[in-house]
Short mmCIF file of C-alpha atoms in Angstrom, two decimals:
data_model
loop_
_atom_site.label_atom_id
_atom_site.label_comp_id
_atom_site.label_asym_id
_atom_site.label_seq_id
_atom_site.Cartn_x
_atom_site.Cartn_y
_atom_site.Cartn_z
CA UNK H 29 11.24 56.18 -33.45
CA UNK H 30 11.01 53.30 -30.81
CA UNK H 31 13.26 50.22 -31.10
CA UNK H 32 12.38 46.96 -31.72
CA UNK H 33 12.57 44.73 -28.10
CA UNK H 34 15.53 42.41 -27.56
CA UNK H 35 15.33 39.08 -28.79
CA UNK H 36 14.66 36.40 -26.41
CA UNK H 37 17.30 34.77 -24.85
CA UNK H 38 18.30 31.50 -26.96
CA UNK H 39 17.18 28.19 -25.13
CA UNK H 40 19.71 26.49 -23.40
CA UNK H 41 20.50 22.38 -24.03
CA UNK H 42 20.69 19.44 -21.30
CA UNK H 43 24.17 18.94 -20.49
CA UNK H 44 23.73 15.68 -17.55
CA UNK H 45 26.40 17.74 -15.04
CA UNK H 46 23.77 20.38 -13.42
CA UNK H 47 23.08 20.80 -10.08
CA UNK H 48 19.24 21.17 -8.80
CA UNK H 49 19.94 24.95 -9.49
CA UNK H 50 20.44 24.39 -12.80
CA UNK H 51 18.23 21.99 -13.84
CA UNK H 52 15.45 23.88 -12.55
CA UNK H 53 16.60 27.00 -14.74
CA UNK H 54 16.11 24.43 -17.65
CA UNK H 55 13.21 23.61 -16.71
CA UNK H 56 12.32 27.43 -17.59
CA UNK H 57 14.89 28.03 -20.38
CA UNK H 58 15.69 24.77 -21.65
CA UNK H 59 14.78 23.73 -25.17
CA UNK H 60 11.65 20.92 -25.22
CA UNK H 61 14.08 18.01 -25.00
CA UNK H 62 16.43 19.69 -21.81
CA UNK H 63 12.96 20.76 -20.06
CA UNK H 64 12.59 16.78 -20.30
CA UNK H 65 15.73 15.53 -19.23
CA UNK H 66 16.00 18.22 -16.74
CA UNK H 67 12.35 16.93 -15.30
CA UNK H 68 13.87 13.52 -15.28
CA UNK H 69 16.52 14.18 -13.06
CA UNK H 70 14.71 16.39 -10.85
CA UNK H 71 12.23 13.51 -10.30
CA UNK H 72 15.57 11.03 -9.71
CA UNK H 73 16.77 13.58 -6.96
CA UNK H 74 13.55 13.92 -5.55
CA UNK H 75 12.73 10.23 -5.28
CA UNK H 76 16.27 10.07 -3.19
CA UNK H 77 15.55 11.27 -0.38
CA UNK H 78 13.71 14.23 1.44
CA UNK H 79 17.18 16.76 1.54
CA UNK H 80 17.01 16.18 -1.95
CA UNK H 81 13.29 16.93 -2.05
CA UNK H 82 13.99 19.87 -0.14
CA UNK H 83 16.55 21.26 -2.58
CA UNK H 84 13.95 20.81 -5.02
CA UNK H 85 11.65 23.27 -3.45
CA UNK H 86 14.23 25.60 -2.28
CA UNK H 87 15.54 26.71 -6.04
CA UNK H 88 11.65 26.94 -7.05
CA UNK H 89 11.33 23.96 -8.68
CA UNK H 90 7.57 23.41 -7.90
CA UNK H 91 6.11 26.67 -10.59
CA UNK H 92 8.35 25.04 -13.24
CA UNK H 93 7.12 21.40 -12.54
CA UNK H 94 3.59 22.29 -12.64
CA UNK H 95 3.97 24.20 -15.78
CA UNK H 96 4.83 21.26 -17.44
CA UNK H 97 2.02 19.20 -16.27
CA UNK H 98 0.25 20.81 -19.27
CA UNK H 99 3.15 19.75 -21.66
CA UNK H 100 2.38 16.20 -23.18
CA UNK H 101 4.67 12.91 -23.34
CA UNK H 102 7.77 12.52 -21.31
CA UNK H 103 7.97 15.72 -19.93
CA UNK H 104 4.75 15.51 -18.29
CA UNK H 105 5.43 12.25 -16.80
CA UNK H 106 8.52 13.14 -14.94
CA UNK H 107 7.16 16.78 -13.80
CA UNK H 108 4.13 14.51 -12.35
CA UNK H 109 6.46 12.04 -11.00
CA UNK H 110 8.74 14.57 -8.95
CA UNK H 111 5.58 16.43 -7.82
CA UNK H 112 4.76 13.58 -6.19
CA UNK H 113 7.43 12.28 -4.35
CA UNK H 114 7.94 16.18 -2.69
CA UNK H 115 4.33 15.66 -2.07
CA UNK H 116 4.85 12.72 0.21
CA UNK H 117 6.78 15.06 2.44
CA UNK H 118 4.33 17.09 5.14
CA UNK H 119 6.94 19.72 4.92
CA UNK H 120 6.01 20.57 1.15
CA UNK H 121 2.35 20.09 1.26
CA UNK H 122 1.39 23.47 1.93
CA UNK H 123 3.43 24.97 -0.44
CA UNK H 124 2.37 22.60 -3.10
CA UNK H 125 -1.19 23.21 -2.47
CA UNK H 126 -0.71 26.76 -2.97
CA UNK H 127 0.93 26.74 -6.07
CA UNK H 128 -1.89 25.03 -7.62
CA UNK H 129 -1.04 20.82 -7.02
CA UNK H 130 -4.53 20.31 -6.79
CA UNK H 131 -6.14 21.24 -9.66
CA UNK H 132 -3.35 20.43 -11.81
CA UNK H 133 -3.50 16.95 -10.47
CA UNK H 134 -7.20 16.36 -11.19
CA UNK H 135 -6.53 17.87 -14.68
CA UNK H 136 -4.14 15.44 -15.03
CA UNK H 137 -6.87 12.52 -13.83
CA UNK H 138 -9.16 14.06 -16.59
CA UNK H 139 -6.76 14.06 -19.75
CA UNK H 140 -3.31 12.43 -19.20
CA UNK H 141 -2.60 9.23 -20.42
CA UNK H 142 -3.08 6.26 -18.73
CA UNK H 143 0.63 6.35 -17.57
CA UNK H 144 0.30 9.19 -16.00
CA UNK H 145 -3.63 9.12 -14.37
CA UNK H 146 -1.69 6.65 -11.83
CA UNK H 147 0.80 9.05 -10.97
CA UNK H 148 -1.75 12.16 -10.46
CA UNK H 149 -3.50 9.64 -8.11
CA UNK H 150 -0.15 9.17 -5.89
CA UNK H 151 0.10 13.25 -5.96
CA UNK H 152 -3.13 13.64 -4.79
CA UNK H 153 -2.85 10.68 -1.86
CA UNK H 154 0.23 12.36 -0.96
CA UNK H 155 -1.18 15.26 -0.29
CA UNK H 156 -4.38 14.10 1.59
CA UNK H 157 -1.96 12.44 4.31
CA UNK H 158 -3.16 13.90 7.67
CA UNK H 159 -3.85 16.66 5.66
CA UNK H 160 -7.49 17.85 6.57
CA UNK H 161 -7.23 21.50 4.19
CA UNK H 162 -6.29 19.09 1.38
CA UNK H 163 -8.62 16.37 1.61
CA UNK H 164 -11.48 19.04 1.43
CA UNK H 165 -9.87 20.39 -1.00
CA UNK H 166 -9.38 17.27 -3.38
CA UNK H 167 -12.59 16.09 -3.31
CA UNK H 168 -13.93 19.92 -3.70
CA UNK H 169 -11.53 19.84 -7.11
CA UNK H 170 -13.58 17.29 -8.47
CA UNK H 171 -11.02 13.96 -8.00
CA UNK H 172 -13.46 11.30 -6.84
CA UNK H 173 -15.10 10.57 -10.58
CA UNK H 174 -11.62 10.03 -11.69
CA UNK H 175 -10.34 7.70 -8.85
CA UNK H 176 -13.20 5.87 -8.40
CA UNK H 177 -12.75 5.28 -12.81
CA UNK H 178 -9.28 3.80 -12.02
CA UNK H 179 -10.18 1.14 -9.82
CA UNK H 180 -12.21 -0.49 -12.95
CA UNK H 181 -10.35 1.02 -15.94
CA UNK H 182 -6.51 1.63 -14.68
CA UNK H 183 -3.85 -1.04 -14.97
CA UNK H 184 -2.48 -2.26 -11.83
CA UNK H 185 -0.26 0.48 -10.14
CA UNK H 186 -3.26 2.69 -11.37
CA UNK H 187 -5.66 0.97 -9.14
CA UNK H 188 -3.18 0.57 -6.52
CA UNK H 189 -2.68 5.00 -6.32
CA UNK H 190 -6.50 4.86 -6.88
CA UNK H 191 -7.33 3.04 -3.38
CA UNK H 192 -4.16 4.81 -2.13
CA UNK H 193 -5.74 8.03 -2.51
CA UNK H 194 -9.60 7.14 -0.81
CA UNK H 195 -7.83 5.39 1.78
CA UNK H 196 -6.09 8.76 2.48
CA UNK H 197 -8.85 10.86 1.38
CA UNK H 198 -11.59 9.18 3.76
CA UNK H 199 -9.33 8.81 6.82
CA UNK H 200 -10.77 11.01 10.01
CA UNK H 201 -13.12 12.78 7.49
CA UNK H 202 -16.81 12.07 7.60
CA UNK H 203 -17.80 14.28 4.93
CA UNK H 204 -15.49 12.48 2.60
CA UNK H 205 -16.45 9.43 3.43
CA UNK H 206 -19.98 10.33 2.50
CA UNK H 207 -19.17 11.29 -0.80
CA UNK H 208 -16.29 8.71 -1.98
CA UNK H 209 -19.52 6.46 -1.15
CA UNK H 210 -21.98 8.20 -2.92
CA UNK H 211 -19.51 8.99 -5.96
CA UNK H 212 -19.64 4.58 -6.63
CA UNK H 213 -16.65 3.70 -5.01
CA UNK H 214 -17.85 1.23 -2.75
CA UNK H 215 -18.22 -1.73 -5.59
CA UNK H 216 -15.40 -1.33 -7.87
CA UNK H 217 -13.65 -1.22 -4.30
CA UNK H 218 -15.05 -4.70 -2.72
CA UNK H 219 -14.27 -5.84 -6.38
CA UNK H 220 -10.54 -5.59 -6.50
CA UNK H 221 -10.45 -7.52 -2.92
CA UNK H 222 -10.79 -10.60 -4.55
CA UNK H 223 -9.11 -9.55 -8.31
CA UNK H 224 -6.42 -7.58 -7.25
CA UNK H 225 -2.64 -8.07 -6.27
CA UNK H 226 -1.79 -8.23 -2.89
CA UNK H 227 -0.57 -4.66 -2.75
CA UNK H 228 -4.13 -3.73 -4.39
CA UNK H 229 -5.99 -5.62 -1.99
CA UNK H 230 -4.21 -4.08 1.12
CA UNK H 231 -4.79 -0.69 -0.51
CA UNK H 232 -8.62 -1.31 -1.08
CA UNK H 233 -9.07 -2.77 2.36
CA UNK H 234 -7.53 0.03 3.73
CA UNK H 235 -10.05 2.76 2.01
CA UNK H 236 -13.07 0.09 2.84
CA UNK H 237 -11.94 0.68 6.19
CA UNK H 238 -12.00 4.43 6.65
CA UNK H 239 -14.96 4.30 4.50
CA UNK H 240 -16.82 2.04 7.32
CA UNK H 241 -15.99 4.28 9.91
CA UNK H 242 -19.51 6.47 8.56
CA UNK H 243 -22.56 4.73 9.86
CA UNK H 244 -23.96 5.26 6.98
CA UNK H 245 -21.67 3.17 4.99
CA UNK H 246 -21.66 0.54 6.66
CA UNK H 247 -24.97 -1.21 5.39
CA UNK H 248 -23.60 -0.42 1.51
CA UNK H 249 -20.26 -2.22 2.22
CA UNK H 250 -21.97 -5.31 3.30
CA UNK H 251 -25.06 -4.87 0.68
CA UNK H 252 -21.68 -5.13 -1.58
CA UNK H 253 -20.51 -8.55 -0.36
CA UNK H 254 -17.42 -6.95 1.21
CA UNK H 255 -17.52 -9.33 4.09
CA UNK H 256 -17.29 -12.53 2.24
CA UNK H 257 -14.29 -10.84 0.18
CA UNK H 258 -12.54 -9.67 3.73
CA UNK H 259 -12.74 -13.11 5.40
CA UNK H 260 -10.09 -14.99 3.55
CA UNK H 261 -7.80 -11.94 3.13
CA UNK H 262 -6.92 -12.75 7.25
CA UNK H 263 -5.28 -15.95 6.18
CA UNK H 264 -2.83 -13.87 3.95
CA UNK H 265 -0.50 -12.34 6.47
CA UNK H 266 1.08 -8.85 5.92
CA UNK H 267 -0.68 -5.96 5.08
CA UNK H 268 -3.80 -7.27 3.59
CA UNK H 269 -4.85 -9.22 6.58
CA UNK H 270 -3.78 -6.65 8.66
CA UNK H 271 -6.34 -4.29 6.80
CA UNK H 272 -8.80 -6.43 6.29
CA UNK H 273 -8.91 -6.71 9.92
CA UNK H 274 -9.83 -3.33 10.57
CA UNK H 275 -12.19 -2.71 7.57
CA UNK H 276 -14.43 -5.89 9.57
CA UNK H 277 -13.29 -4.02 12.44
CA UNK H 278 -15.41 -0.57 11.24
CA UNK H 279 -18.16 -2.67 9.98
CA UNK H 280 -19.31 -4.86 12.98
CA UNK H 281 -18.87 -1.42 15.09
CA UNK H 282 -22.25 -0.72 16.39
CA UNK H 283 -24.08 -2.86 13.62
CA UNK H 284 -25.72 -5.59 14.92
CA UNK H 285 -26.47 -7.47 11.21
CA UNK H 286 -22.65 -6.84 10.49
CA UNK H 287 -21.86 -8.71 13.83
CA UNK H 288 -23.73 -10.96 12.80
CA UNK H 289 -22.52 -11.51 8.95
CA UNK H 290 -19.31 -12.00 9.93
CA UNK H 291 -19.76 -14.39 12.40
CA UNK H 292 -21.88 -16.76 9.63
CA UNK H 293 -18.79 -15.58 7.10
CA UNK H 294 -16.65 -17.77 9.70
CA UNK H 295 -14.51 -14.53 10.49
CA UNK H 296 -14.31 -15.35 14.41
CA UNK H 297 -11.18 -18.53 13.55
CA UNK H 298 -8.89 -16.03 11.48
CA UNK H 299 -9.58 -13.08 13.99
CA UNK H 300 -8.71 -15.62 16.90
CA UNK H 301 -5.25 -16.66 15.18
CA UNK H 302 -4.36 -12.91 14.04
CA UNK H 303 -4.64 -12.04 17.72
CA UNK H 304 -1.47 -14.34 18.38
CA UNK H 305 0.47 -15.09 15.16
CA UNK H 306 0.92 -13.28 11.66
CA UNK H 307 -0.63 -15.81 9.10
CA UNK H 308 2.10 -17.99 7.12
CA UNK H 309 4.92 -16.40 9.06
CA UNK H 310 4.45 -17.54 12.37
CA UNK H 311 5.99 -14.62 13.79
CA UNK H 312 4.00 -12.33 15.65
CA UNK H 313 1.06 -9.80 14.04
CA UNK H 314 1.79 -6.11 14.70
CA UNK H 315 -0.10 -4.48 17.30
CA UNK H 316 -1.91 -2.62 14.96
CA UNK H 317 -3.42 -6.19 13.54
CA UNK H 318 -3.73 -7.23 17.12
CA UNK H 319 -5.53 -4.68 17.70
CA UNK H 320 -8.02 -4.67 15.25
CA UNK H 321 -8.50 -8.11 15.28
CA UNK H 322 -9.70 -7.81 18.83
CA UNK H 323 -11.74 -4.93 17.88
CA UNK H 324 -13.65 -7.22 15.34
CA UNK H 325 -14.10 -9.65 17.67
CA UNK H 326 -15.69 -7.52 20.30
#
């Protein structure tokens, strides 16, 4: 006569004294709520810092966090949200691509709630930094119909991890920059130049500008009015004028009607005062801005 199995061993609770150690054994063993609180934490540690990141990863953390990417409220947020900060690590990229980040990312794009769409977007720009394996790999996964619907549907960190992503996503990568183009990203993208925060607009200048680096986008990202949008973001200082610089930069490269657009769009006066002081602050541009600011004007 055979005997019935063991019972399983009973869940265990959240206490709020773990180490990583343990909180990632709740994470396995913990009831519903300590799986939650024990996520929450584990995305406060990993948000610290990268040793804390890297103590994440080294008690297994990541298997645990991804699981609960399929679990629904709270718990799902903060297992997205501690995914992401290892993500923007290059240390952990690998690792998290192999234990399935991708796809559980663009799952997450598909069906999570608004709340958490914007953090799936940060995982997955995270792990397309200088990351050529995972930008083929993102846009192979099916991401781009769900990024490019942020930048029109998403509230306003949404949109801001939306560009975030692109930007990332198109940068050195030719065949990506081909189909974030072809997948409509173009408009919704010239669109939030003019209608977006500051941080928005620096982020969708920035994917406009590794966008433009194709030949083939650039007539679609003038056709789209993206010129006229660019111009008075050089008169803003910081970041946005400092990417708007190089997205006109891309676009008059080798393209004699973009030359000649933004000349009419009265670009050459902003370009001329980038080269030798950051707008509004008087102090000087970086030589990044410098830099592309001469390359527009060339």
């Amino acid at each position: 006569q055979q005997s019935a199995p063991p019972p399983p061993p009973p869940r265990l609770d959240f206490k709020g004294s773990e180490g990583v150690e343990e909180l990632v054994l709740l994470l396995r063993r913990g009831t519903a709520e300590a799986q939650g609180k024990a996520a929450a934490a584990i995305a406060a540690a990993a948000a610290a810092g990268a040793d804390e990141a890297r103590q994440v990863v080294g008690a297994g953390g990541v298997a645990p966090l991804l699981l609960l990417l399929r679990a629904k409220g709270d718990a799902q947020e903060h297992a997205a949200r501690a995914i992401m900060s290892m993500a923007d690590s290059p240390e952990h990229q690998a690792s998290l691509s192999a234990a399935g980040a991708i796809p559980a990312a663009v799952g997450l794009l598909r069906s999570g709630s608004l709340g958490v769409q914007d953090v799936a977007a940060g995982i997955l720009g995270n792990l397309a930094i200088q990351s050529e394996p995972n930008q083929t790999a993102i846009v192979a996964a099916g991401a781009l119909p769900g990024l490019v619907s942020l930048l029109a549907k998403g509230a306003a960190p949404a949109k801001e991890q939306a560009c975030f992503a692109l930007w990332n996503l198109a940068c050195q990568h030719p065949p990506n920059q081909l189909a974030i183009a072809e997948a409509g990203a173009v408009r919704p993208l010239v669109a939030l130049l003019s209608k977006g925060t500051p941080p928005v607009q620096e982020e969708a200048a920035g994917a406009l500008m590794n966008l433009a680096a194709h030949p083939d986008n650039k007539r679609a990202i003038a056709a789209a009015n993206a010129i006229a949008a660019l111009v008075p973001m050089l008169s803003q200082g910081g970041g946005p004028a400092e990417q708007a610089a190089g997205a006109l930069m891309n676009l008059a490269s080798n393209n004699a009607l973009n030359q000649a657009s933004i000349v009419k769009a009265e670009a050459l006066s902003p370009l001329v005062a980038l080269l030798q002081t950051a707008p509004k602050s008087g102090e000087p541009a970086s030589r990044r801005g410098r830099g592309d600011a001469a390359g527009a004007l060339m």
